[in-house]
Short mmCIF file of C-alpha atoms in Angstrom, two decimals:
data_model
loop_
_atom_site.label_atom_id
_atom_site.label_comp_id
_atom_site.label_asym_id
_atom_site.label_seq_id
_atom_site.Cartn_x
_atom_site.Cartn_y
_atom_site.Cartn_z
CA MET A 1 0.00 0.00 0.00
CA PRO A 2 2.73 2.58 0.80
CA GLU A 3 4.13 1.98 -2.70
CA VAL A 4 0.78 2.61 -4.36
CA VAL A 5 -0.67 5.70 -2.62
CA ARG A 6 0.70 8.87 -1.09
CA GLU A 7 1.42 8.84 2.64
CA ARG A 8 -1.36 11.30 3.41
CA ASP A 9 -3.84 8.98 1.67
CA LEU A 10 -2.79 5.79 3.50
CA MET A 11 -5.56 5.94 6.09
CA SER A 12 -8.25 6.36 3.45
CA ALA A 13 -6.72 3.67 1.25
CA ASN A 14 -6.51 1.15 4.11
CA SER A 15 -10.08 2.01 5.02
CA ALA A 16 -11.22 1.34 1.44
CA ASN A 17 -9.32 -1.95 1.47
CA GLY A 18 -11.00 -3.03 4.70
CA ILE A 19 -14.42 -2.03 3.40
CA SER A 20 -13.93 -4.02 0.19
CA GLU A 21 -12.96 -7.13 2.16
CA THR A 22 -15.99 -6.81 4.41
CA LEU A 23 -18.33 -6.20 1.48
CA ALA A 24 -16.87 -9.27 -0.19
CA ASP A 25 -17.91 -11.28 2.87
CA LEU A 26 -21.36 -9.72 3.10
CA LEU A 27 -22.08 -10.31 -0.59
CA GLY A 28 -19.96 -13.42 -1.06
CA PHE A 29 -21.57 -15.65 1.56
CA PRO A 30 -25.15 -15.39 0.24
CA LEU A 31 -23.94 -15.57 -3.38
CA ALA A 32 -21.87 -18.65 -2.54
CA GLY A 33 -24.89 -20.22 -0.86
CA ALA A 34 -27.03 -19.58 -3.93
CA LEU A 35 -24.27 -20.95 -6.19
CA VAL A 36 -23.86 -24.15 -4.18
CA THR A 37 -27.63 -24.64 -4.10
CA ALA A 38 -27.90 -24.14 -7.86
CA MET A 39 -25.05 -26.57 -8.49
CA SER A 40 -26.04 -29.14 -5.88
CA ALA A 41 -26.30 -31.81 -8.57
CA MET A 42 -22.67 -31.19 -9.60
CA LEU A 43 -21.09 -29.69 -6.52
CA GLY A 44 -17.57 -30.00 -7.91
CA ALA A 45 -18.40 -27.28 -10.43
CA ALA A 46 -18.86 -24.80 -7.58
CA PHE A 47 -15.23 -25.37 -6.59
CA VAL A 48 -14.18 -24.71 -10.19
CA VAL A 49 -16.05 -21.38 -10.16
CA ASP A 50 -14.47 -20.55 -6.80
CA ALA A 51 -11.00 -21.34 -8.15
CA ALA A 52 -11.66 -19.11 -11.17
CA THR A 53 -12.24 -16.11 -8.91
CA TYR A 54 -8.70 -16.53 -7.56
CA VAL A 55 -7.36 -16.47 -11.12
CA VAL A 56 -9.22 -13.18 -11.71
CA SER A 57 -7.66 -11.75 -8.53
CA ALA A 58 -4.21 -12.89 -9.64
CA VAL A 59 -4.63 -11.19 -13.03
CA LEU A 60 -5.75 -7.95 -11.39
CA ILE A 61 -2.78 -7.97 -9.01
CA ALA A 62 -0.38 -8.77 -11.86
CA ALA A 63 -1.68 -5.71 -13.71
CA MET A 64 -0.63 -3.38 -10.88
CA THR A 65 2.40 -1.18 -11.45
CA VAL A 66 4.59 -0.45 -8.41
CA PRO A 67 8.19 0.75 -8.15
CA ALA A 68 10.74 -2.03 -8.15
CA LEU A 69 12.47 -2.61 -4.81
CA ALA A 70 16.26 -2.81 -4.68
CA ARG A 71 17.12 -6.23 -3.26
CA GLN A 72 20.43 -7.69 -2.21
CA PRO A 73 20.58 -11.36 -3.23
CA GLU A 74 21.32 -13.62 -0.27
CA PRO A 75 21.37 -17.40 -0.01
CA PHE A 76 18.26 -18.96 1.50
CA THR A 77 19.73 -20.50 4.62
CA THR A 78 18.56 -20.98 8.18
CA SER A 79 21.06 -18.43 9.48
CA VAL A 80 19.85 -15.79 7.01
CA VAL A 81 16.22 -16.39 7.97
CA TRP A 82 16.97 -16.11 11.69
CA ARG A 83 19.01 -12.97 11.09
CA GLU A 84 16.12 -11.34 9.25
CA ILE A 85 13.68 -12.36 11.98
CA ALA A 86 15.99 -10.80 14.57
CA GLU A 87 16.29 -7.66 12.46
CA GLY A 88 12.51 -7.28 12.33
CA TRP A 89 12.19 -7.85 16.09
CA ASN A 90 14.97 -5.37 16.92
CA PHE A 91 13.40 -2.67 14.75
CA LEU A 92 9.97 -3.25 16.31
CA ARG A 93 11.41 -3.14 19.84
CA ARG A 94 13.16 0.18 19.17
CA GLN A 95 10.00 1.89 17.90
CA PRO A 96 7.94 2.88 20.98
CA GLU A 97 4.74 3.61 19.05
CA LEU A 98 4.83 0.32 17.15
CA PHE A 99 6.00 -1.82 20.06
CA THR A 100 3.43 -0.42 22.49
CA ASN A 101 0.67 -0.91 19.93
CA THR A 102 1.79 -4.53 19.48
CA ILE A 103 1.78 -5.31 23.21
CA VAL A 104 -1.57 -3.62 23.88
CA THR A 105 -3.12 -5.28 20.83
CA ALA A 106 -1.78 -8.69 21.87
CA ILE A 107 -3.46 -8.37 25.28
CA ALA A 108 -6.69 -7.15 23.67
CA GLN A 109 -6.76 -10.27 21.48
CA ILE A 110 -8.07 -12.17 24.50
CA GLY A 111 -11.38 -10.45 23.82
CA PHE A 112 -11.23 -10.99 20.07
CA GLY A 113 -10.38 -14.67 20.56
CA ALA A 114 -13.32 -15.09 22.92
CA GLU A 115 -15.69 -13.54 20.37
CA ILE A 116 -14.47 -15.74 17.52
CA VAL A 117 -14.80 -18.98 19.48
CA LEU A 118 -17.93 -18.26 21.49
CA ALA A 119 -20.20 -16.45 19.03
CA VAL A 120 -21.72 -19.77 17.90
CA LEU A 121 -22.32 -20.98 21.47
CA TYR A 122 -23.61 -17.53 22.41
CA ALA A 123 -26.19 -17.64 19.61
CA GLU A 124 -27.18 -21.24 20.32
CA ARG A 125 -27.28 -21.32 24.13
CA VAL A 126 -27.51 -17.77 25.47
CA LEU A 127 -29.80 -15.76 23.22
CA ASP A 128 -33.57 -16.05 23.46
CA ARG A 129 -34.71 -18.01 20.39
CA THR A 130 -38.42 -17.15 20.66
CA HIS A 131 -38.40 -14.68 17.76
CA ILE A 132 -35.14 -15.57 15.97
CA GLY A 133 -34.00 -19.16 16.09
CA TYR A 134 -30.57 -20.69 15.72
CA PRO A 135 -28.65 -20.58 13.36
CA ALA A 136 -30.50 -17.58 11.88
CA ASN A 137 -29.54 -15.50 14.93
CA TYR A 138 -25.88 -16.42 14.45
CA SER A 139 -25.93 -15.38 10.79
CA LEU A 140 -27.49 -12.05 11.78
CA LEU A 141 -24.76 -11.49 14.39
CA LEU A 142 -22.10 -11.97 11.71
CA ALA A 143 -24.00 -9.75 9.28
CA ALA A 144 -24.21 -7.04 11.94
CA VAL A 145 -20.43 -7.21 12.43
CA GLY A 146 -20.00 -6.84 8.67
CA VAL A 147 -22.32 -3.84 8.39
CA GLY A 148 -20.63 -2.20 11.37
CA SER A 149 -17.22 -2.80 9.78
CA VAL A 150 -18.31 -1.14 6.55
CA LEU A 151 -19.66 1.94 8.33
CA GLY A 152 -16.66 2.06 10.66
CA GLY A 153 -14.35 1.89 7.65
CA LEU A 154 -16.24 4.73 5.99
CA ALA A 155 -15.95 6.79 9.18
CA VAL A 156 -12.19 6.24 9.44
CA GLY A 157 -11.74 6.93 5.74
CA ALA A 158 -13.64 10.21 6.07
CA LEU A 159 -11.41 11.27 8.96
CA GLY A 160 -8.27 10.46 6.97
CA ASP A 161 -5.11 11.87 8.53
CA ARG A 162 -6.94 14.68 10.33
CA VAL A 163 -7.16 12.70 13.58
CA ARG A 164 -4.29 11.16 15.56
CA LYS A 165 -4.09 7.41 15.22
CA GLY A 166 -3.35 6.73 18.89
CA PRO A 167 -6.70 7.94 20.24
CA LEU A 168 -8.56 6.12 17.45
CA VAL A 169 -6.85 2.84 18.37
CA ILE A 170 -7.69 3.35 22.05
CA ILE A 171 -11.34 4.21 21.32
CA GLY A 172 -11.60 1.20 19.02
CA LEU A 173 -10.28 -1.29 21.56
CA VAL A 174 -12.33 0.12 24.43
CA GLY A 175 -15.44 0.17 22.22
CA VAL A 176 -15.02 -3.47 21.16
CA GLY A 177 -14.39 -4.53 24.76
CA LEU A 178 -17.43 -2.72 26.18
CA ALA A 179 -19.68 -4.07 23.42
CA LEU A 180 -18.56 -7.61 24.26
CA VAL A 181 -19.20 -7.04 27.98
CA LEU A 182 -22.70 -5.72 27.29
CA ALA A 183 -23.39 -8.58 24.88
CA ALA A 184 -22.56 -11.03 27.67
CA LEU A 185 -25.26 -9.42 29.81
CA VAL A 186 -28.16 -9.62 27.35
CA THR A 187 -30.30 -12.46 26.00
CA ASN A 188 -32.46 -10.36 23.67
CA PRO A 189 -31.35 -11.19 20.10
CA PHE A 190 -32.08 -7.70 18.78
CA ALA A 191 -29.93 -6.10 21.49
CA ALA A 192 -27.17 -8.62 20.73
CA ILE A 193 -27.32 -7.84 17.00
CA ALA A 194 -27.01 -4.12 17.77
CA LEU A 195 -24.01 -4.75 20.03
CA PHE A 196 -22.29 -6.92 17.41
CA PHE A 197 -22.77 -4.07 14.96
CA TRP A 198 -20.72 -1.87 17.30
CA ILE A 199 -18.08 -4.58 17.61
CA GLY A 200 -17.57 -4.37 13.84
CA PHE A 201 -17.65 -0.57 13.88
CA PHE A 202 -15.11 -0.12 16.66
CA ASN A 203 -12.88 -2.85 15.27
CA MET A 204 -12.29 -0.73 12.15
CA LEU A 205 -11.48 2.28 14.33
CA PHE A 206 -8.69 0.18 15.84
CA LEU A 207 -7.59 -1.81 12.80
CA VAL A 208 -7.17 0.81 10.06
CA PRO A 209 -5.06 3.28 12.11
CA THR A 210 -2.88 0.41 13.35
CA ILE A 211 -2.15 -0.82 9.83
CA THR A 212 -1.46 2.73 8.68
CA LEU A 213 0.86 3.39 11.62
CA PHE A 214 3.03 0.41 10.74
CA GLN A 215 3.13 1.36 7.07
CA GLU A 216 4.23 4.89 7.87
CA ARG A 217 6.89 3.99 10.45
CA THR A 218 8.48 0.94 8.81
CA PRO A 219 11.00 1.13 5.93
CA GLN A 220 9.78 -0.83 2.93
CA ARG A 221 12.70 -3.26 3.02
CA LEU A 222 11.78 -4.24 6.59
CA MET A 223 8.01 -4.27 6.15
CA GLY A 224 7.63 -8.04 5.84
CA ARG A 225 9.97 -8.78 8.73
CA VAL A 226 8.40 -6.26 11.12
CA VAL A 227 4.77 -7.00 10.29
CA SER A 228 5.31 -10.77 10.43
CA THR A 229 6.93 -10.39 13.87
CA ARG A 230 3.95 -8.37 15.06
CA GLN A 231 1.49 -10.85 13.58
CA ALA A 232 3.23 -13.77 15.28
CA ILE A 233 2.87 -12.05 18.67
CA VAL A 234 -0.70 -10.85 18.17
CA PHE A 235 -2.13 -13.97 16.54
CA GLY A 236 -0.21 -16.21 18.91
CA THR A 237 -2.07 -14.54 21.77
CA MET A 238 -5.36 -14.86 19.89
CA ALA A 239 -4.79 -18.58 19.29
CA ALA A 240 -4.03 -19.14 22.97
CA SER A 241 -7.13 -17.13 23.91
CA MET A 242 -9.31 -19.21 21.61
CA ALA A 243 -8.05 -22.44 23.18
CA VAL A 244 -8.50 -21.23 26.76
CA CYS A 245 -11.86 -19.53 26.15
CA GLY A 246 -13.25 -22.62 24.44
CA TRP A 247 -12.29 -24.78 27.40
CA LEU A 248 -13.45 -22.23 29.99
CA ALA A 249 -16.84 -21.87 28.30
CA GLY A 250 -17.45 -25.54 29.02
CA VAL A 251 -16.82 -24.84 32.71
CA ILE A 252 -18.62 -21.54 33.41
CA GLY A 253 -20.59 -20.90 30.21
CA ALA A 254 -20.19 -18.82 27.06
CA ALA A 255 -21.62 -15.53 28.34
CA PRO A 256 -19.30 -15.10 31.37
CA VAL A 257 -16.23 -15.92 29.28
CA LEU A 258 -17.35 -13.48 26.58
CA GLY A 259 -17.72 -10.80 29.26
CA ILE A 260 -14.30 -11.53 30.74
CA GLY A 261 -12.67 -11.35 27.31
CA GLY A 262 -14.42 -8.06 26.60
CA ALA A 263 -13.31 -6.61 29.93
CA VAL A 264 -9.68 -7.53 29.22
CA CYS A 265 -9.91 -5.91 25.78
CA ALA A 266 -11.44 -2.71 27.20
CA VAL A 267 -8.89 -2.46 30.03
CA ALA A 268 -6.00 -3.03 27.61
CA GLY A 269 -7.27 -0.26 25.36
CA PHE A 270 -7.89 2.13 28.25
CA ALA A 271 -4.39 1.48 29.60
CA GLY A 272 -3.10 3.08 26.40
CA VAL A 273 -4.35 6.44 27.70
CA PHE A 274 -1.53 6.36 30.26
CA VAL A 275 1.20 5.42 27.77
CA PRO A 276 2.41 8.44 25.77
CA ALA A 277 3.77 6.31 22.91
CA MET A 278 0.30 4.82 22.45
CA ARG A 279 -1.82 7.87 23.26
CA ASP A 280 0.11 10.42 21.18
CA ALA A 281 0.76 8.32 18.06
CA ARG A 282 -0.01 10.40 14.98
#
């Protein structure tokens, strides 16, 4: 992205990218369902159509024109790989804004992991199914997240670079956390759908500024090494959270675990207010 758009347009471009991915989910799932239904007699053909869409994406990406990066050829050895991993980690550790964002985000993933694992159980066992049964209520929860993500992406894109990224990240994490806590306290499906909308909305307020921050602060030659290091930390925490939350839900129930995860996410985000590197990130 930094090679395609100007720096001042990065926030809007990342927002547009996030919106397009969410819209692809919102439109793709029902279209895929209709396609599979129509091709039920020859289901293998649906996989062929699906594969063809990847070819279209590959052609579109191949048609992009970006400046060539100067690369120094090095042998592909274990020592070279470990050296590059260490280089990415050392750069990340020396950048207070990026490192603080990584640590806070990693802690907040406890809430995100809980939501990913427990949304199905929440819809099936917690929500009142008098007016909306399962799995229809679950599909509506996911749709609400998608709609919220689209509108949140539009909001962030409209703000562009006029607002500091640090406060947006903090508001996003706190908003997601509080929405999860409130969702754990309700059984009304309509209230839950509304709260999941805000989860999607606030997630974009956190996600787009974070991506933009890393793009602006990281030299292009280190981008892969730094971002992959961050992703390993953040998604490692999420994976651990998913495992623990799934087990814990069998002990105390889905709603309490969802609330605990949300509280951790909100506290992690609010803690950023007291960390200048997080709070003042531009």
